[in-house]
Amino acid sequence: MTLEILQSSLVIPSDDTPRERLSLSNLDRVAVRKHNCTIYLFKNNEGDKDFFSVEVLKSALAKALVMFYPLAGRHIIGHDGRDQINCNAQGVLFVVARLECTADSIQFEPMSPENRDLFFPKQPQSSSLLEMLQVTYLKCGSVVLGTSTNHILVDGRGAAHFFQTWSRIARGDLTSIVPPSFDRTPLRARCPPQINFDFPAYMTDLTEKEDKTKSCGLNLFKLSKEQIRHLKIRCNKGSNTSNVSTFVAVSALVWKCYCKAQGLAPSTMSRLYFTADIRNRIHPPIPAYFGNGVIHLSASSEVSKITSSRIGEVAGSVKAVIDGLTDDYIRSFIDYMEVMHERKVSVITDISESDLRIRTILGMPIYDLDFGWGSPQLVSWERCTETRVVYLMNEPGEDAGIKVVVSLDSSTMKQFQKVFYEELMLFADG
């Protein structure tokens, strides 16, 4: 497939915006220094000639950037050596492209690295850009929107807030827009710092590691709403765990299946890494916060306990870690980052073969992205260069289930698939 670039420009805010330096928080500072990339497929079922008008999109984007003005700025390092956003209104990259193929001829789930690269703007020499967008028109009239957001400024939930606002402006729905908050004051370190916990999902490393592409394969598993209901019932049965969330239940399922599929020694310690949002866990809450509002957590257990225990007990160990994300834990981590400000603290990324990482956007409004031509039929966001990672996201529709995209080596994947469906049969029978 050959991509034709039709237009490439910078879109700036449509009105004056504050010119200031936005100092980033300690949660921003520990964010992975990469762009988060997401693909949205919009099908032109009505044959609309003005489907995804570039003029409409760019006009609405310029207006949205007035409200979300830091996105139009640039990432810099301040005189004190700390990360900042120079809110200079230089704009976001907006690319328009054309691909001579139909939507039905592209495998979106899971998508190959080569195909994914077609739908995102090529990273320019300057890595300080905070937002890059590409609208790709397909031969059938459908459109693929590729978004690439710098994680140094904002996490997935904050980015979804921006895209939701952009789409609402485009379709003329201005009544339900919620203004973002860039105030990092609630996330300041205490004086003096008070560090009352350990943070096993992070490491201190003074050396930069080479980012190597790892060999892995992606496989898509779907869980219906009914299957999830049975899974949660099973998680609540015969254990001290109650009110298990979808995330906890599915995470417990894939962790158990992974440990079985890997054939690990019973005494091996396995660790499950995941993130949790702090916006409604910190006091006072910061629901409209536009920034990085997540902390990385991990649950650990012996493989023998994971594989032989009831699913409710595995779910309970995950839930206990999440329940431990209290205001004191959050502030202790912020204080820890302040104390370690002269050293490189980062998320543990090079996990061992006994460990698994869960990435999730469950519950985020990823399908509430209607620019005036309907919601996306499909959303894809998994990365193709990580192994031993599971991606969780909702399917569209109120009665829909969830998608579980698994990234493993081929031999483990084959066994994982077998174990996964065997476990589902148990839940359906129970």
Coordinates of C-alpha atoms in Angstrom, one line a residue:
M1 CA 0.0 0.0 0.0
T2 CA 1.4 3.4 -1.0
L3 CA 0.4 6.4 1.0
E4 CA 0.1 9.8 -0.7
I5 CA 0.5 12.9 1.5
L6 CA -1.9 15.6 0.3
Q7 CA -1.3 18.2 3.0
S8 CA 0.9 18.8 6.0
S9 CA 0.5 21.9 8.2
L10 CA 0.6 23.3 11.7
V11 CA -2.8 24.2 13.2
I12 CA -2.6 27.0 15.8
P13 CA -5.2 28.1 18.3
S14 CA -7.9 30.3 16.7
D15 CA -7.6 32.9 19.5
D16 CA -5.0 34.3 21.8
T17 CA -3.8 31.9 24.5
P18 CA -1.6 32.3 27.6
R19 CA 2.1 32.5 26.8
E20 CA 3.7 30.8 29.8
R21 CA 5.9 28.0 31.0
L22 CA 3.9 25.2 32.4
S23 CA 6.0 23.3 34.9
L24 CA 5.2 19.6 34.8
S25 CA 4.4 17.4 37.8
N26 CA 6.3 14.5 39.3
L27 CA 3.8 12.2 37.6
D28 CA 4.5 13.8 34.3
R29 CA 8.2 13.4 34.9
V30 CA 8.0 9.7 35.3
A31 CA 5.8 9.1 32.2
V32 CA 7.2 7.1 29.4
R33 CA 8.8 9.4 26.9
K34 CA 6.8 8.3 23.9
H35 CA 3.9 9.3 21.8
N36 CA 0.7 7.4 22.6
C37 CA -0.8 6.4 19.2
T38 CA -4.5 5.5 18.5
I39 CA -6.3 4.7 15.3
Y40 CA -10.0 5.5 14.7
L41 CA -11.9 4.1 11.7
F42 CA -14.9 6.0 10.5
K43 CA -17.0 4.4 7.7
N44 CA -18.8 6.6 5.2
N45 CA -21.9 4.4 4.9
E46 CA -24.1 7.2 3.4
G47 CA -21.6 8.1 0.7
D48 CA -21.4 11.7 1.9
K49 CA -19.2 13.8 -0.4
D50 CA -18.2 16.1 2.4
F51 CA -17.4 13.2 4.8
F52 CA -14.7 14.3 7.2
S53 CA -14.2 17.8 5.7
V54 CA -10.7 19.0 6.3
E55 CA -12.0 22.6 6.7
V56 CA -14.4 21.5 9.4
L57 CA -11.8 19.5 11.3
K58 CA -9.1 22.1 11.2
S59 CA -11.5 24.9 12.2
A60 CA -12.8 22.9 15.2
L61 CA -9.2 21.9 16.1
A62 CA -8.1 25.5 16.2
K63 CA -10.9 26.3 18.5
A64 CA -10.3 23.3 20.8
L65 CA -6.6 24.4 21.1
V66 CA -7.7 27.6 22.7
M67 CA -9.1 25.6 25.6
F68 CA -6.3 23.0 25.5
Y69 CA -3.5 25.5 24.7
P70 CA -0.5 23.5 26.2
L71 CA -0.9 20.9 23.4
A72 CA 0.0 23.7 20.9
G73 CA 3.2 24.3 22.8
R74 CA 6.6 22.5 22.9
H75 CA 8.3 20.3 25.4
I76 CA 11.5 22.0 26.8
I77 CA 13.9 21.5 29.7
G78 CA 13.9 24.5 32.1
H79 CA 17.0 26.2 33.6
D80 CA 16.5 24.0 36.7
G81 CA 16.8 20.8 34.5
R82 CA 13.1 19.9 34.9
D83 CA 10.6 19.3 32.2
Q84 CA 8.4 22.2 31.1
I85 CA 5.9 23.0 28.4
N86 CA 6.6 26.2 26.5
C87 CA 3.0 27.4 25.8
N88 CA 4.0 29.3 22.7
A89 CA 1.0 28.5 20.4
Q90 CA 3.2 27.1 17.7
G91 CA 0.5 24.5 16.9
V92 CA -0.1 20.8 16.3
L93 CA 0.9 18.9 13.2
F94 CA -2.0 18.1 11.0
V95 CA -1.5 15.8 8.0
V96 CA -4.0 14.8 5.3
A97 CA -3.3 11.7 3.2
R98 CA -4.8 9.3 0.8
L99 CA -4.5 5.5 0.6
E100 CA -5.7 3.6 -2.5
C101 CA -7.4 0.7 -0.7
T102 CA -10.7 0.0 1.0
A103 CA -11.3 -0.3 4.7
D104 CA -12.4 -3.9 4.3
S105 CA -9.0 -4.8 2.8
I106 CA -7.1 -3.6 5.8
Q107 CA -6.7 -5.9 8.9
F108 CA -7.2 -3.5 11.7
E109 CA -7.5 -6.1 14.5
P110 CA -4.7 -6.9 15.3
M111 CA -2.8 -4.6 12.9
S112 CA 0.7 -5.2 11.6
P113 CA 3.5 -2.6 12.5
E114 CA 3.8 -1.8 8.8
N115 CA 0.1 -0.9 8.4
R116 CA 0.0 1.1 11.6
D117 CA 2.9 3.3 10.5
L118 CA 0.8 4.3 7.5
F119 CA -1.8 6.1 9.6
F120 CA 0.5 8.3 11.8
P121 CA 2.5 11.4 10.8
K122 CA 6.2 10.7 10.4
Q123 CA 8.0 12.1 13.5
P124 CA 9.8 15.3 12.4
Q125 CA 13.4 16.0 13.6
S126 CA 12.0 18.1 16.4
S127 CA 10.8 15.7 19.1
S128 CA 9.2 18.5 21.1
L129 CA 5.9 18.3 19.3
L130 CA 3.1 17.4 21.7
E131 CA 0.3 16.4 19.3
M132 CA 0.4 15.0 15.7
L133 CA -2.8 14.1 13.8
Q134 CA -3.3 12.4 10.4
V135 CA -6.6 12.1 8.5
T136 CA -6.3 9.4 5.8
Y137 CA -9.0 9.0 3.1
L138 CA -9.5 5.5 1.8
K139 CA -10.7 4.5 -1.7
C140 CA -14.1 3.4 -0.3
G141 CA -14.8 6.8 1.2
S142 CA -14.0 5.8 4.8
V143 CA -11.5 7.7 6.9
V144 CA -8.8 6.7 9.3
L145 CA -7.9 9.2 12.0
G146 CA -4.5 8.6 13.6
T147 CA -3.6 10.5 16.8
S148 CA -0.2 10.7 18.3
T149 CA 0.0 12.4 21.7
N150 CA 3.2 13.1 23.7
H151 CA 2.9 11.2 27.0
I152 CA 5.2 13.8 28.7
L153 CA 2.2 16.1 28.9
V154 CA -0.9 13.9 29.3
D155 CA -2.1 10.4 29.7
G156 CA -4.8 8.5 27.8
R157 CA -7.7 9.8 29.8
G158 CA -6.6 13.4 29.4
A159 CA -6.0 12.9 25.7
A160 CA -9.5 11.4 25.3
H161 CA -10.9 14.5 27.0
F162 CA -9.2 16.6 24.3
F163 CA -10.4 14.5 21.3
Q164 CA -13.9 14.4 22.7
T165 CA -13.9 18.2 23.0
W166 CA -12.5 18.6 19.4
S167 CA -15.3 16.4 18.0
R168 CA -18.0 18.1 19.9
I169 CA -16.9 21.5 18.6
A170 CA -16.9 20.1 15.1
R171 CA -20.5 18.9 15.3
G172 CA -21.7 22.0 17.1
D173 CA -22.4 20.5 20.5
L174 CA -20.9 23.1 22.9
T175 CA -23.2 22.6 25.8
S176 CA -21.6 19.5 27.3
I177 CA -17.9 20.5 27.0
V178 CA -16.0 20.3 30.3
P179 CA -13.0 22.7 30.5
P180 CA -9.7 21.0 31.4
S181 CA -7.5 21.9 34.4
F182 CA -3.8 22.3 33.9
D183 CA -3.2 23.1 37.6
R184 CA -0.4 20.9 38.9
T185 CA -0.6 22.4 42.4
P186 CA -2.6 19.4 43.9
L187 CA 0.3 17.2 42.8
R188 CA 3.1 19.1 44.5
A189 CA 5.4 17.3 46.9
R190 CA 4.9 17.8 50.6
C191 CA 7.4 19.7 52.7
P192 CA 9.1 17.9 54.2
P193 CA 8.6 14.7 52.0
Q194 CA 7.0 11.7 53.7
I195 CA 7.7 8.4 52.0
N196 CA 5.7 5.7 53.6
F197 CA 5.6 3.0 50.9
D198 CA 7.7 1.0 48.4
F199 CA 7.1 1.4 44.7
P200 CA 8.0 -2.0 43.0
A201 CA 6.7 -1.0 39.6
Y202 CA 9.5 1.6 39.2
M203 CA 13.3 1.5 39.0
T204 CA 16.2 3.9 39.4
D205 CA 18.5 3.8 36.5
L206 CA 21.1 6.3 35.6
T207 CA 21.8 4.9 32.2
E208 CA 19.7 5.2 29.1
K209 CA 18.7 1.8 27.6
E210 CA 18.4 1.2 23.9
D211 CA 14.8 0.9 22.8
K212 CA 14.9 -2.4 20.9
T213 CA 12.0 -3.8 18.9
K214 CA 11.1 -7.2 20.3
S215 CA 9.8 -10.1 18.3
C216 CA 6.2 -10.8 19.2
G217 CA 2.8 -11.6 17.8
L218 CA -0.6 -10.1 18.5
N219 CA -3.8 -12.0 18.9
L220 CA -7.3 -10.7 19.5
F221 CA -9.7 -12.3 22.0
K222 CA -13.2 -11.0 22.6
L223 CA -15.2 -11.3 25.8
S224 CA -19.0 -10.8 25.5
K225 CA -21.0 -9.0 28.2
E226 CA -22.4 -12.4 29.3
Q227 CA -19.0 -14.0 29.6
I228 CA -17.8 -11.0 31.7
R229 CA -20.8 -11.4 33.9
H230 CA -20.0 -15.1 34.5
L231 CA -16.4 -14.3 35.1
K232 CA -17.2 -11.7 37.7
I233 CA -19.6 -14.1 39.4
R234 CA -16.9 -16.7 39.6
C235 CA -14.5 -14.1 41.0
N236 CA -16.9 -13.3 43.8
K237 CA -17.6 -16.9 44.6
G238 CA -15.8 -18.8 47.3
S239 CA -13.4 -15.9 48.2
N240 CA -13.3 -12.8 50.3
T241 CA -13.4 -10.7 47.2
S242 CA -16.5 -8.8 46.4
N243 CA -17.6 -6.0 43.9
V244 CA -14.9 -7.1 41.5
S245 CA -14.5 -4.6 38.6
T246 CA -14.2 -5.8 35.0
F247 CA -10.6 -4.8 34.9
V248 CA -9.7 -6.8 38.0
A249 CA -11.7 -9.9 36.8
V250 CA -10.2 -9.9 33.3
S251 CA -6.7 -9.1 34.6
A252 CA -6.9 -12.1 37.0
L253 CA -8.0 -14.3 34.1
V254 CA -5.2 -13.4 31.8
W255 CA -2.6 -13.6 34.6
K256 CA -3.7 -17.1 35.5
C257 CA -3.8 -18.2 31.8
Y258 CA -0.4 -16.7 31.2
C259 CA 1.3 -18.5 34.1
K260 CA -0.3 -21.7 32.9
A261 CA 0.8 -21.2 29.3
Q262 CA 4.4 -20.3 30.2
G263 CA 4.9 -23.6 32.1
L264 CA 6.8 -21.8 34.8
A265 CA 8.3 -23.5 37.8
P266 CA 5.8 -23.6 40.6
S267 CA 8.1 -21.6 43.0
T268 CA 8.7 -18.8 40.5
M269 CA 7.5 -15.4 41.5
S270 CA 5.3 -13.7 38.9
R271 CA 4.4 -10.1 38.9
L272 CA 1.5 -8.4 37.1
Y273 CA 2.1 -4.7 36.2
F274 CA -0.7 -2.2 35.5
T275 CA -1.7 1.4 36.0
A276 CA -4.5 3.0 38.1
D277 CA -5.9 6.5 37.7
I278 CA -5.5 8.8 40.7
R279 CA -7.9 11.6 39.7
N280 CA -10.7 10.4 42.0
R281 CA -8.5 8.8 44.6
I282 CA -6.5 11.9 45.6
H283 CA -8.1 14.3 48.1
P284 CA -9.6 16.6 46.9
P285 CA -10.4 14.8 43.6
I286 CA -9.2 16.4 40.3
P287 CA -11.6 14.9 37.7
A288 CA -11.0 17.3 34.9
Y289 CA -7.2 17.3 35.3
F290 CA -5.3 17.4 32.0
G291 CA -1.9 15.7 32.6
N292 CA -0.5 12.4 33.7
G293 CA -2.8 11.2 36.5
V294 CA -1.8 7.5 36.7
I295 CA 0.5 5.5 38.9
H296 CA 2.0 2.2 38.0
L297 CA 1.3 -0.7 40.4
S298 CA 2.1 -4.4 40.6
A299 CA 0.7 -7.5 42.2
S300 CA 3.0 -10.5 42.8
S301 CA 2.6 -14.1 43.8
E302 CA 4.1 -17.6 43.4
V303 CA 3.2 -19.2 40.1
S304 CA 1.8 -22.3 42.0
K305 CA -0.6 -20.1 43.9
I306 CA -1.8 -18.3 40.8
T307 CA -2.4 -21.5 38.8
S308 CA -4.0 -23.6 41.6
S309 CA -6.0 -21.0 43.3
R310 CA -9.6 -20.1 42.5
I311 CA -9.9 -17.1 40.2
G312 CA -11.5 -15.1 43.0
E313 CA -8.3 -15.4 45.0
V314 CA -6.2 -14.2 42.1
A315 CA -8.6 -11.3 41.5
G316 CA -8.4 -10.5 45.2
S317 CA -4.6 -10.0 45.1
V318 CA -5.1 -7.6 42.2
K319 CA -7.9 -5.7 43.9
A320 CA -6.0 -5.4 47.1
V321 CA -3.2 -3.5 45.3
I322 CA -5.7 -1.2 43.7
D323 CA -7.5 -0.6 47.0
G324 CA -4.1 0.4 48.5
L325 CA -3.9 3.3 46.1
T326 CA -4.9 5.8 48.8
D327 CA -4.2 9.5 49.1
D328 CA -1.2 8.8 51.3
Y329 CA 0.2 6.3 48.8
I330 CA -0.2 8.8 46.0
R331 CA 1.4 11.6 47.9
S332 CA 4.2 9.4 49.1
F333 CA 5.0 8.5 45.5
I334 CA 5.0 12.2 44.6
D335 CA 7.4 12.9 47.5
Y336 CA 9.6 10.0 46.4
M337 CA 9.9 11.5 43.0
E338 CA 10.8 14.9 44.5
V339 CA 13.6 13.3 46.7
M340 CA 14.9 11.5 43.6
H341 CA 14.6 14.5 41.3
E342 CA 18.3 14.3 40.4
R343 CA 18.2 10.6 39.4
K344 CA 16.4 8.9 36.6
V345 CA 13.3 7.1 37.9
S346 CA 11.4 5.2 35.4
V347 CA 8.7 2.5 35.0
I348 CA 10.1 -1.0 34.8
T349 CA 9.8 -1.9 31.1
D350 CA 12.2 -4.9 30.7
I351 CA 10.1 -7.4 32.5
S352 CA 11.1 -11.1 32.9
E353 CA 9.4 -14.0 31.2
S354 CA 7.4 -14.7 34.5
D355 CA 5.8 -11.3 34.4
L356 CA 3.0 -9.7 32.5
R357 CA 1.9 -6.2 31.9
I358 CA -1.7 -5.0 31.5
R359 CA -2.5 -1.8 29.6
T360 CA -6.1 -0.6 29.7
I361 CA -8.4 2.1 28.4
L362 CA -11.6 0.4 29.8
G363 CA -14.2 3.0 30.6
M364 CA -12.7 5.8 28.6
P365 CA -14.9 7.6 26.1
I366 CA -13.0 6.4 23.0
Y367 CA -16.2 5.9 21.0
D368 CA -17.6 9.3 21.9
L369 CA -15.8 10.8 19.0
D370 CA -18.4 12.1 16.7
F371 CA -17.3 14.9 14.4
G372 CA -20.7 15.1 12.8
W373 CA -20.5 12.0 10.7
G374 CA -21.1 9.3 13.4
S375 CA -18.9 7.5 15.9
P376 CA -15.9 5.3 15.0
Q377 CA -16.7 1.7 14.0
L378 CA -13.3 0.6 15.3
V379 CA -10.5 1.8 17.6
S380 CA -7.0 0.3 17.7
W381 CA -4.3 1.4 20.1
E382 CA -2.0 -1.5 20.9
R383 CA 1.7 -1.1 20.3
C384 CA 3.5 -3.7 18.1
T385 CA 7.0 -3.6 19.7
E386 CA 6.2 -5.0 23.2
T387 CA 5.9 -8.6 24.3
R388 CA 4.2 -10.0 27.4
V389 CA 1.6 -7.2 27.3
V390 CA -2.2 -7.4 27.3
Y391 CA -4.4 -4.5 26.1
L392 CA -7.9 -4.1 27.3
M393 CA -10.6 -1.9 25.8
N394 CA -14.3 -1.7 25.4
E395 CA -16.1 -2.6 22.2
P396 CA -18.7 -0.1 20.9
G397 CA -22.3 -0.2 22.1
E398 CA -24.0 -0.4 25.5
D399 CA -24.4 -4.2 25.4
A400 CA -20.9 -4.9 24.0
G401 CA -18.1 -6.7 25.6
I402 CA -14.4 -6.0 25.7
K403 CA -11.4 -6.7 23.5
V404 CA -8.3 -8.4 24.9
V405 CA -5.3 -8.0 22.6
V406 CA -2.4 -10.2 23.7
S407 CA 1.2 -9.7 22.7
L408 CA 3.3 -12.9 23.2
D409 CA 5.9 -15.0 21.4
S410 CA 4.4 -17.5 19.1
S411 CA 5.0 -20.7 21.2
T412 CA 3.5 -19.1 24.3
M413 CA 0.6 -17.6 22.3
K414 CA -0.5 -21.0 21.1
Q415 CA -0.7 -22.4 24.6
F416 CA -2.3 -19.2 26.0
Q417 CA -5.1 -19.4 23.5
K418 CA -5.8 -23.0 24.5
V419 CA -5.8 -22.2 28.2
F420 CA -7.8 -19.0 27.8
Y421 CA -10.7 -20.8 26.1
E422 CA -10.6 -23.7 28.6
E423 CA -10.9 -21.2 31.5
L424 CA -13.9 -19.4 29.8
M425 CA -15.7 -22.8 29.5
L426 CA -15.3 -23.3 33.2
F427 CA -16.8 -19.9 34.0
A428 CA -19.7 -20.6 31.6
D429 CA -20.4 -23.9 33.3
G430 CA -20.1 -22.4 36.8

